[in-house]
Each structure stands twice: as C-alpha cells, then as structure tokens.
Coordinates of C-alpha atoms and ligand atoms in Angstrom, one line a residue:
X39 CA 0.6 31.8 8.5
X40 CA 3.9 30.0 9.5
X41 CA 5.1 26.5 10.7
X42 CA 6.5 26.8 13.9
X43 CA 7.1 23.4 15.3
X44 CA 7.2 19.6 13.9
X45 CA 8.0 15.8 15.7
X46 CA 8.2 12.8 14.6
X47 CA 6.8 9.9 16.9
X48 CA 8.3 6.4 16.0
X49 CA 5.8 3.5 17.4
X50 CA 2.7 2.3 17.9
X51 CA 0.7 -1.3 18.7
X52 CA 2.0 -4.1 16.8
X53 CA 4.1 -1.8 14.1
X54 CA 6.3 0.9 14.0
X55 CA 4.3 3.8 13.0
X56 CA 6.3 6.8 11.6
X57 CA 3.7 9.9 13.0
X58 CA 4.7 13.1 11.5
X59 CA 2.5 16.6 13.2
X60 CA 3.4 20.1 12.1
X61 CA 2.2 23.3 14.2
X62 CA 1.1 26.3 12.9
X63 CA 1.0 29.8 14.5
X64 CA -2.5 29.8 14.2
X65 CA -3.1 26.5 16.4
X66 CA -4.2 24.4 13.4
X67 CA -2.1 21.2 13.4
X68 CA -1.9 18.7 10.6
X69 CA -0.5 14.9 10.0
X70 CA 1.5 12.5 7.9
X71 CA 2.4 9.2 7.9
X72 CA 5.6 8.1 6.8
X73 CA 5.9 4.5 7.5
X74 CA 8.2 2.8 5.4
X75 CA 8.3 -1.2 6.3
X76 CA 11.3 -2.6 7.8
X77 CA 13.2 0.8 7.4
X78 CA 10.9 3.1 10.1
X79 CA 14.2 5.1 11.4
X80 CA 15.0 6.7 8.1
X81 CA 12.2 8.5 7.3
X82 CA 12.1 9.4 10.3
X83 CA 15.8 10.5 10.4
X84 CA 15.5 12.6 7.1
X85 CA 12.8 14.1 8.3
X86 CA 14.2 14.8 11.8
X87 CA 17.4 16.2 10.1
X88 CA 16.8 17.7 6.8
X89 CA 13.4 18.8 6.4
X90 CA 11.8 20.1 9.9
X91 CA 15.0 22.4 10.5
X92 CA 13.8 24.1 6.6
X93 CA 10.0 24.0 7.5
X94 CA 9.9 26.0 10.1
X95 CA 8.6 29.4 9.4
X96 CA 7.3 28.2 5.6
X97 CA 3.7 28.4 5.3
X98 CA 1.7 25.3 5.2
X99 CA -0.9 27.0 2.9
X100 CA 2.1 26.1 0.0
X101 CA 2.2 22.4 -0.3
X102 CA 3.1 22.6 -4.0
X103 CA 6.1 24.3 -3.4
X104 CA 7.1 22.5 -0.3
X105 CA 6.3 20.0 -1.6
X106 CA 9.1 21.4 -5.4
X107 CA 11.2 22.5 -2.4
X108 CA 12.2 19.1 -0.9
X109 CA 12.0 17.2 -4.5
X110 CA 13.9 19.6 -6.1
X111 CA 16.6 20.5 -3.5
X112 CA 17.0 17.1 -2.7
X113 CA 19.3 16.8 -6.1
X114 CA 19.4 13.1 -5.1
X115 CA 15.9 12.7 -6.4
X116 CA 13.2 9.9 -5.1
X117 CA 13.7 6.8 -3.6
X118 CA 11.5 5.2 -0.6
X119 CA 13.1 6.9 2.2
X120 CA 13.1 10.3 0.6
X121 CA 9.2 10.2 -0.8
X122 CA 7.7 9.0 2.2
X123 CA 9.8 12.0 4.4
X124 CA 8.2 13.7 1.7
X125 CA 5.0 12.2 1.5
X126 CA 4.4 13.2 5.3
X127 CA 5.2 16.2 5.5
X128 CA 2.7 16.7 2.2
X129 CA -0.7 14.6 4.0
X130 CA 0.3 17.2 6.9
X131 CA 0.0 20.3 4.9
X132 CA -3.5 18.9 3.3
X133 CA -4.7 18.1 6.7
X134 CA -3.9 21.8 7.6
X135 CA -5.3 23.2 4.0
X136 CA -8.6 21.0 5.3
X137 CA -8.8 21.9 8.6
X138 CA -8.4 26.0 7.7
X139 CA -11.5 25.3 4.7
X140 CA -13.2 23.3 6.9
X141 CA -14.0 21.1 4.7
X142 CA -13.0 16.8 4.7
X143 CA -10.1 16.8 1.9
X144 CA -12.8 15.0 -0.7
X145 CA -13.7 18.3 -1.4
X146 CA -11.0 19.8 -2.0
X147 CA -10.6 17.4 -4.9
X148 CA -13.5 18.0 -6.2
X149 CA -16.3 16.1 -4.2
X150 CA -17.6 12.5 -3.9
X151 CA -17.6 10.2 -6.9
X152 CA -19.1 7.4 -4.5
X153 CA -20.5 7.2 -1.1
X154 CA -18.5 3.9 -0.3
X155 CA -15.1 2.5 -1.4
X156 CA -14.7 -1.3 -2.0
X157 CA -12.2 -2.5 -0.4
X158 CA -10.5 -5.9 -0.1
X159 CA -9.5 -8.1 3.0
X160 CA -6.8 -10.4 3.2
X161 CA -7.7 -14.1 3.0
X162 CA -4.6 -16.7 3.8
X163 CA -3.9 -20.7 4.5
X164 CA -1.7 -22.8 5.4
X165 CA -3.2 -25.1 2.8
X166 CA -6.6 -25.3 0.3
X167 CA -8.9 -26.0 3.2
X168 CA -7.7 -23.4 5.2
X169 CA -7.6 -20.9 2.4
X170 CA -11.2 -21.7 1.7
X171 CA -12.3 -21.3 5.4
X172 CA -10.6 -17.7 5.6
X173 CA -12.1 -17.1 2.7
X174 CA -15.3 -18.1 4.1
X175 CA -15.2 -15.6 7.1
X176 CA -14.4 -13.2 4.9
X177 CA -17.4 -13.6 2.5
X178 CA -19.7 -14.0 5.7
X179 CA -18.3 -10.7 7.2
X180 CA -19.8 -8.6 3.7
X181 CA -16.6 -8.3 1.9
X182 CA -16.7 -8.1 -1.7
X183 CA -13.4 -8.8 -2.5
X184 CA -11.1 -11.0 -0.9
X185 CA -7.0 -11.5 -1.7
X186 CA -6.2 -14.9 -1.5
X187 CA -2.8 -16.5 -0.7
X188 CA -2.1 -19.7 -0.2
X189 CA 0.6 -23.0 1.2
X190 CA 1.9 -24.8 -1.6
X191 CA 2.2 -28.4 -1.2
X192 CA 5.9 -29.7 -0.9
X193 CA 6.7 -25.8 -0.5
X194 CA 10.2 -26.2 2.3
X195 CA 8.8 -23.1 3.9
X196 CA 5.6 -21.3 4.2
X197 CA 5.2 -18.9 1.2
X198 CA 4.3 -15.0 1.2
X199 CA 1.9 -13.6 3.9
X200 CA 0.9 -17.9 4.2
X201 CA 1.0 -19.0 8.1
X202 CA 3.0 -21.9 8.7
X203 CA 0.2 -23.9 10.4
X204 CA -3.8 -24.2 9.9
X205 CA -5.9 -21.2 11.3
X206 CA -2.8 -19.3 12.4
X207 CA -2.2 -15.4 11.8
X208 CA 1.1 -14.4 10.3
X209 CA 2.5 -10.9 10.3
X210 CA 3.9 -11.1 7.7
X211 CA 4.9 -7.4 7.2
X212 CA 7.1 -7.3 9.8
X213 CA 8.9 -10.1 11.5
X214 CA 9.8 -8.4 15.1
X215 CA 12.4 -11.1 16.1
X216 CA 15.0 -8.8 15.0
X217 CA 17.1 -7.0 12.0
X218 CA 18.1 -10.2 10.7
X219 CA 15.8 -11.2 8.3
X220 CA 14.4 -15.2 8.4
X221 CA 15.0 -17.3 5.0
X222 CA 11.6 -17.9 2.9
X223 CA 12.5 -20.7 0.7
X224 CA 10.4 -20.4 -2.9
X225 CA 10.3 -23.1 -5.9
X226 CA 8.3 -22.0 -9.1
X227 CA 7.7 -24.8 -10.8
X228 CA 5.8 -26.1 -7.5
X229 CA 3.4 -22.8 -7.4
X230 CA 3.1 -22.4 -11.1
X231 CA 1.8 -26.5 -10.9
X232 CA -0.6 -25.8 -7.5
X233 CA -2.0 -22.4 -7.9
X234 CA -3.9 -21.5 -11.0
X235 CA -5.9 -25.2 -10.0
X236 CA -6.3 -23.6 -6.5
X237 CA -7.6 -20.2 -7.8
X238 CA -10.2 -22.0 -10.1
X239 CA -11.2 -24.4 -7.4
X240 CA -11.6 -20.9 -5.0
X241 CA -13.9 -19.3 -8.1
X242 CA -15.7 -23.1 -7.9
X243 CA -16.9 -23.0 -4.0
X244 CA -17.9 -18.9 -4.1
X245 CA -19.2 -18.7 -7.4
X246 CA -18.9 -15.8 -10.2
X247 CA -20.0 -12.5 -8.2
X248 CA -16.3 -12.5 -5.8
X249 CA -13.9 -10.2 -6.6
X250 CA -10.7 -13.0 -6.2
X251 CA -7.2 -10.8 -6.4
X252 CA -4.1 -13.1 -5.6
X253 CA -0.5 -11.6 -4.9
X254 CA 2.2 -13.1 -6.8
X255 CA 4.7 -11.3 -4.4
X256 CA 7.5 -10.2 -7.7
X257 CA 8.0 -13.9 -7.6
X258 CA 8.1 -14.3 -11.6
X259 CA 9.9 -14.2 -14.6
X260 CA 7.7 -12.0 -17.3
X261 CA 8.2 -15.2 -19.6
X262 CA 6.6 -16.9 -15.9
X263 CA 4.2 -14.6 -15.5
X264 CA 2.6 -14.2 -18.8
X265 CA 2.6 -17.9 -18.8
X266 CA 0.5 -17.8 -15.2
X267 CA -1.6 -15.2 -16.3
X268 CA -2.8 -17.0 -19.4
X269 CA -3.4 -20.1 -17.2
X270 CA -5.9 -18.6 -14.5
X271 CA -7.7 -16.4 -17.4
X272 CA -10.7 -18.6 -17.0
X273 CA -10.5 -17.9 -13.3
X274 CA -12.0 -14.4 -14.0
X275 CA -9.6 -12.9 -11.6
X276 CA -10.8 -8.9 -10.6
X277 CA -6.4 -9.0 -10.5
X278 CA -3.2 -10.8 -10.1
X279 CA -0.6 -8.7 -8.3
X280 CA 3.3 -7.9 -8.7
X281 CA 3.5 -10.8 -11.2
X282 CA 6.9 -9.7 -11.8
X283 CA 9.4 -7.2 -10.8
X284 CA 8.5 -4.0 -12.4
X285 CA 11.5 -2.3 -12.5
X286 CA 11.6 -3.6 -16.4
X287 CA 9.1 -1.9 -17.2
X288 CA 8.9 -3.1 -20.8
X289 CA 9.0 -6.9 -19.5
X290 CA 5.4 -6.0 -18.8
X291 CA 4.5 -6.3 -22.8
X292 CA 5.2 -10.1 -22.0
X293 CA 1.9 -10.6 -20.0
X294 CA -0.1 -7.9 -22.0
X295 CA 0.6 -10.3 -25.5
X296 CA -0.1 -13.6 -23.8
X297 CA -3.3 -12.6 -21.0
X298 CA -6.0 -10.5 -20.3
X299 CA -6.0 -11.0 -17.0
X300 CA -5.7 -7.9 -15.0
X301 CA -2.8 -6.7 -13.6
X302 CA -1.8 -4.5 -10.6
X303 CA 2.1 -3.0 -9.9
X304 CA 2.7 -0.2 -7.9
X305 CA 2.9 -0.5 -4.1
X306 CA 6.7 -0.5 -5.0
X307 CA 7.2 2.1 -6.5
X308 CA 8.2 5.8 -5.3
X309 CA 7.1 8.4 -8.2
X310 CA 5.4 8.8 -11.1
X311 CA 8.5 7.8 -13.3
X312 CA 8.9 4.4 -12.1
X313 CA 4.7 3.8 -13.7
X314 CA 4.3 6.3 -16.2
X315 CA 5.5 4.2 -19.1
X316 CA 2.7 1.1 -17.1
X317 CA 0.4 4.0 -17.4
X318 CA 0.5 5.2 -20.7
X319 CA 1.2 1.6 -22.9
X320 CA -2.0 0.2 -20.8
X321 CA 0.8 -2.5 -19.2
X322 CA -1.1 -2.9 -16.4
X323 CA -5.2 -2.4 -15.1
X324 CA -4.4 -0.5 -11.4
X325 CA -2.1 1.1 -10.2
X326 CA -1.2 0.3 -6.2
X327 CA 1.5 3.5 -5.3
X328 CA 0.7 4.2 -1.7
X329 CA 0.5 7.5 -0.8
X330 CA 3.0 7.6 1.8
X331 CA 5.2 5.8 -0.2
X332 CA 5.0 7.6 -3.4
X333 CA 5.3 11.7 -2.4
X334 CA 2.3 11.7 -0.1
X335 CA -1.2 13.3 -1.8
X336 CA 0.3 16.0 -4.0
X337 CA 2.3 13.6 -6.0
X338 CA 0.2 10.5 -5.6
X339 CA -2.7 12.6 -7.8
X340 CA -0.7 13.3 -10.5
X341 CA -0.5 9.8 -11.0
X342 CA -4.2 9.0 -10.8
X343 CA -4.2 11.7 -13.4
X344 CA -2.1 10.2 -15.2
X345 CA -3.8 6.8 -15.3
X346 CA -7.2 8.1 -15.7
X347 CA -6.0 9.3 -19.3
X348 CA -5.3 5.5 -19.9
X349 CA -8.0 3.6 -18.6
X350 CA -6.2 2.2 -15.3
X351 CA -7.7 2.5 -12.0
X352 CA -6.5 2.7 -8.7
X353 CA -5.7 -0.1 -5.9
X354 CA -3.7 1.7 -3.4
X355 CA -1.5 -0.2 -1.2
X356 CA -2.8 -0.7 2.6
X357 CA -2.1 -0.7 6.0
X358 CA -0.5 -2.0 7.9
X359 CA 2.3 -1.4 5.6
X360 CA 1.5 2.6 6.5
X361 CA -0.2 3.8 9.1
X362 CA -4.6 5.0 9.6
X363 CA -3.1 8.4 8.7
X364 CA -2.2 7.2 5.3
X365 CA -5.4 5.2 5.0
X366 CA -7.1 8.3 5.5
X367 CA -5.1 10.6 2.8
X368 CA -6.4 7.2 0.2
X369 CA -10.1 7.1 1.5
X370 CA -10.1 11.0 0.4
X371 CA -8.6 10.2 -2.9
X372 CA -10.9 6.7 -3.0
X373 CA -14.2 9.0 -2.2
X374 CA -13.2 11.6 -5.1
X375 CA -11.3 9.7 -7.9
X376 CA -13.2 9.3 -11.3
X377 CA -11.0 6.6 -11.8
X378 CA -11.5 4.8 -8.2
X379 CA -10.9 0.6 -8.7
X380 CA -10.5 -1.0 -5.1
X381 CA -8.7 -0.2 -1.7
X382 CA -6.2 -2.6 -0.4
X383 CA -7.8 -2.8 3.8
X384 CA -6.3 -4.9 6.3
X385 CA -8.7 -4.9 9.9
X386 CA -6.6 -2.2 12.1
X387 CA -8.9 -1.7 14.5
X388 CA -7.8 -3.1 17.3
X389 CA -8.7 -1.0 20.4
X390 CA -5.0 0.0 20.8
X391 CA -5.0 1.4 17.2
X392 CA -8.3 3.0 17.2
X393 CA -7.1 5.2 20.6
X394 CA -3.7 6.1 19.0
X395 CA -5.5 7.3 15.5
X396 CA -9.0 8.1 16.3
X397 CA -11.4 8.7 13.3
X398 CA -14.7 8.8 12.2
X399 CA -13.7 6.3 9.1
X400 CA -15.9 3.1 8.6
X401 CA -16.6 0.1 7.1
X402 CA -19.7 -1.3 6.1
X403 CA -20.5 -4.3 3.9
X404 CA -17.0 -4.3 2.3
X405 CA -17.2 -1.0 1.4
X406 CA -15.0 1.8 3.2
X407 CA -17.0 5.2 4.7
X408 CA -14.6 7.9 4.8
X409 CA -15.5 10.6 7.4
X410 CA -16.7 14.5 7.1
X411 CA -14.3 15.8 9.6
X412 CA -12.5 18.9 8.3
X413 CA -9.2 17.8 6.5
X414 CA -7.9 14.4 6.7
X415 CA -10.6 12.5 9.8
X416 CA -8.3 11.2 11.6
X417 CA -6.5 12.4 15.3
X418 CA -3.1 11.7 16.8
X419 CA -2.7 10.8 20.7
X420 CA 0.4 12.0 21.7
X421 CA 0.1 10.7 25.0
X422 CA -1.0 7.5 24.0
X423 CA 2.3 7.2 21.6
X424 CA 4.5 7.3 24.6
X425 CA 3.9 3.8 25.5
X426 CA 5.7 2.6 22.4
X427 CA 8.9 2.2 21.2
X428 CA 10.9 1.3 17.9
X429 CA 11.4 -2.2 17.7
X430 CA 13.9 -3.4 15.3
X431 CA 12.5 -6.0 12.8
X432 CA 12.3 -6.9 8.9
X433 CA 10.7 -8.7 6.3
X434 CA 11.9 -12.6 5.5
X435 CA 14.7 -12.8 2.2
X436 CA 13.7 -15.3 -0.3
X437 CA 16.0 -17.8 -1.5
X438 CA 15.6 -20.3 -4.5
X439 CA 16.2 -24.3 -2.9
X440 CA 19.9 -24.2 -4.7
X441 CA 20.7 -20.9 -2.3
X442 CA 20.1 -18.3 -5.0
X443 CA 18.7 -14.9 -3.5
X444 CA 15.4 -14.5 -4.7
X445 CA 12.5 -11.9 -4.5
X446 CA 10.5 -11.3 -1.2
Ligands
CS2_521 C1 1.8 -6.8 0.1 C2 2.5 -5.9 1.1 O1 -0.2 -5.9 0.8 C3 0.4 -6.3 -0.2 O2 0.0 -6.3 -1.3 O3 2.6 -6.9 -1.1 O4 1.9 -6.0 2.3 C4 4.0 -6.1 1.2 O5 4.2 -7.5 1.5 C5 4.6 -5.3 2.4 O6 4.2 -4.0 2.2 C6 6.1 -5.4 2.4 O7 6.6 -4.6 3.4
MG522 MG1 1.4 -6.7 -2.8

C-alpha cells in the first residue's frame, strides 16, 4: 500500500484550521489536524515543504516509523511547529490504519474504558455576577464541570479568556485584527486578593457536587502559586491550571510542599520530555498535552503511558485551539484510556463547523459520545474549505503595569 498524494488546507469558520488529508493507492484517505494558534502557516509550511515531498510512496500502514522518520531526521528535534506537522501527518495514518480494520480507533487501543467522557465547558465574566450567570447556563445545559475565569476588580484591562463587558463573548484564542498582538495588562497582587474569595463564593452558590477548574494562564511565580494553591484548598477545586510556567520543571515541588490542590500543565508542551519529570515526581494531577500539539496519537500515548505509571490522569487541551479532527484523535484516546480524568470542550458546533468536519461525535449531559465510524469519525469537505482563507491574527502579550513583558 503507498501514499500517493497529500494537501494541506489552511481555513475554516471563525479560525484557521490547519487540515492535513493523505491518499492512498487503495482510495482510503485519512486526516490530521495541525493547528497551532497564532502560527497556522508554519505547520503548514513544514509540512508543505519537508514532509509530503518524503511521504509519498511510504506506506501509511507504518506510522511508527514515519512517525521515527520525521523525529529522527529532523536532527532539530521537537518544538510546536515541528510536532504538530508531525502530529498530523500521525492522526492521518491512524485514520487510514482505522478505516483499512474497520474498526473506530478505540479499538485499536484496546476498547472502551467508558461509554462517555466528561468534559468541561468554559464559563467567563466580565465580573462575579457575570461569572456566576455563565456558570449558571452552563450548569442548566448538564455540564459537570465548568472552567471558570473571571474580571478582576481595578484590573486596567480585561484578564485571560475574561470579555471586557457583561454577557459578551471573547475569542480569546485568536484576536483577528491583525499580527500585531493587543497589550493585556496583569497585576498579581490584585488577582491573588480577588480570586481565591471568588472561587469559594462560586463553590458557595453551586454547592459540593461541581467540578470547578480555573486557569491561572502561567501567570505565577511558583513561590505565587504554591501560595494560591494553598489558599483555594478549601475550595475543593477538581484543578487549577498552568499555575506557573512549566518550563522549570522542578519549580513544581514549590506547590506540591505547600497544596494539595490539583494541578494541571501540559497544553504547552510538545513531547514527552518537557512532562516526564511532572509525570514521574507526581508534580502535577493531569496532564493537558494536546494531541496535535504534542506528536499527534502515536506520541501523545506514550505519555498517557507514562502517567498512568504515576497516578496522573489526562485533561487534554481543546478546541478551538486545534481543530474537530484533533478532538476526534482525543475522544478515541478519552473512550480507551485507563487513566481518563476530563476533556477540555469548547461548543464548535456551529452549523459552518459541523459541514466542514462532519461526525457522528456527541454530547450528552456533559459527557462526550465518540462515534463508531471506522478510524477517527470525523469527514473533511473539501469543497466547503474553499470558502475560507488565512487570516492573519495572534494572541494578546501581557505586560506587568510598570511595562515589564509578562506571560499570556
Ligand atoms: C487555554 C488555551 O484552553 C485553555 O486552557 O489555556 O485556550 C490557550 O489560551 C490557547 O490555546 C492559546 O492559544
Ligand atoms: Mg489553559
């Protein structure tokens, strides 16, 4: 069996999708996503450059070494742009292996550990009140789970994935007014004063049963962090997010000797070496590596692997940071992994999405459905994707009040 073609589509409603589809000789097609935020083109250009004109003629039945192939003969090894050229060409190949077994991808993992997956919505205001009413709708809607981010009074600006006014949406993933990024200004000691109080007075309204997760955003110190994450302990969170950069990976015994609140890192980070230590000291309670982001499905199990030796769970990174493709190579590994904890879901289905991806996915009462089609259950319209473009855009910087450059 050989590869004979690939293309890489650039686009889609609202976001700038990065579509991978590899032919076979024997009609079976598969697909990847590799989406990387704010940098779309490169992927896409390594891809377009480097790794089709090598693909064609291998045969997709050997993702492993394809997948050792590309790593290896890389020399420069890993990084964003890199893993998630990688990561789509992988998700392709196990759509392929899928489609040829004619079986959904769950199985070839090894079957269902669960029916559904829970997954958790993002809840946001611009203050308390409007925290507490998105929270609300969220709750009413079935969800079990529910991120919650929130203004900060005397804030300059609006905070991370916060609108600026009451009851407004924000995208805040991608700002499409341009390359040049808008200023977010952030001030600690005014969150580290207004949030824990907010976070109890959320677990106050909605009482003990929902799962509260709130998204620090790399915003801390570790000395910071550990202190935050000793103050909302009585909260009960189910986890508090990127308290810090991670690329310290020893700062992490800060908030482990001060908190046991739980803690999720990972939708950062591009392989297995930039966790492993997380992983094996117990640092941290999930681990959020996205599969396109992190070597696509091949590499992204090792990891689970890896953390299912030392009691962490998984909370994959969501869309629409990645695309429905990528959603669907996570609701495979969500259905199978013994070591399952929560999905990261934002709502993509707007009727423009749905006819560019089409699946047999579904959500239910907070919990995620993934479908039985052979491989990974989810289409591509090639026709459809012709009525979008790249659009250049980017993600706010962060800067301290004094000017310093900060953390987005
Ligand atoms: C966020 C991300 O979903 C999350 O947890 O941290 O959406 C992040 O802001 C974006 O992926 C940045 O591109
Ligand atoms: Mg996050």
């Amino acid at each position: 069996m050989k590869i004979t073609d690939a293309k890489v589509f650039v686009g889609g409603p609202g976001k700038n999708y990065v579509t991978l589809k590899i032919y076979t000789d024997q009609g079976v097609y598969g697909l990847g996503d590799a989406t990387l935020n704010n940098r779309e083109t490169l992927p896409a250009a390594y891809l377009q450059d480097y790794l089709i004109p090598n693909l064609i003629g291998m045969d997709p039945r050997n993702s492993e070494d394809i997948w050792q192939f590309f790593y290896r003969g890389a020399y420069f090894r890993r990084g964003p742009i890199a893993m998630a050229a990688f990561g789509a060409i992988d998700m392709a190949l196990w759509d392929i292996k899928g489609k040829l077994a004619g079986m959904p991808l769950y199985q070839l993992f090894g079957g269902k550990s669960r029916d559904g997956a829970l997954v958790y919505a993002h809840a946001a205001g611009a203050d308390l009140d409007d925290l507490m009413d998105s929270v609300a709708s969220y709750v009413d809607q079935g969800y079990k789970a529910v991120r919650v981010q929130c203004g900060i009074p005397g804030m300059p600006t609006a905070s991370y994935a916060v609108p600026e006014e009451k009851s407004a949406g924000t995208d805040y993933i991608t700002d499409f007014s341009g390359i040049r990024p808008k200023v977010e200004i952030w001030d600690t000691e005014k969150y580290m004063r207004f949030m824990p109080e907010a976070l109890q007075k959320i677990r106050d309204r909605f009482g003990p049963d929902l799962k509260i997760l709130h998204d620090v955003h790399h915003r801390l110190t570790p000395r910071e962090a550990a202190a935050f994450a000793k103050a909302v302990e009585p909260v009960g969170l189910f986890w508090l997010e990127d308290p810090t950069p991670a690329e310290d990976q020893d700062a992490l015994n800060l908030i482990r000797q001060h908190s046991t609140t739980p803690i999720a890192i990972g939708e950062v980070f591009n392989s297995i070496w930039e966790c492993n230590k997380l992983i094996e000291r117990e640092l941290i309670d999930f681990i959020r590596v996205a599969v396109t982001y992190a070597g696509g499905i091949t590499h992204v199990k090792r990891i689970i692997d890896l953390a299912g030796l030392h009691n962490v769970r998984t909370g994959f990174h969501g869309a629409p940071s990645h695309s429905p493709i990528s959603m669907a190579a996570q609701a495979h590994l969500n259905a199978w992994a013994p070591n399952f904890g929560i999905q990261e879901y934002l709502v993509l289905g707007t009727p423009e999405c749905d006819s560019l991806f089409p699946s047999q996915h579904y959500l239910r009462d907070g919990l995620f459905y993934v479908s039985n089609a052979p491989g990974l259950g989810v289409d591509f319209d090639e026709d459809e994707v012709a009525k979008y473009s790249y659009k250049p855009g980017s993600h706010p910087v962060v800067r301290l009040e004094d000017g310093t450059l900060w953390n987005y």
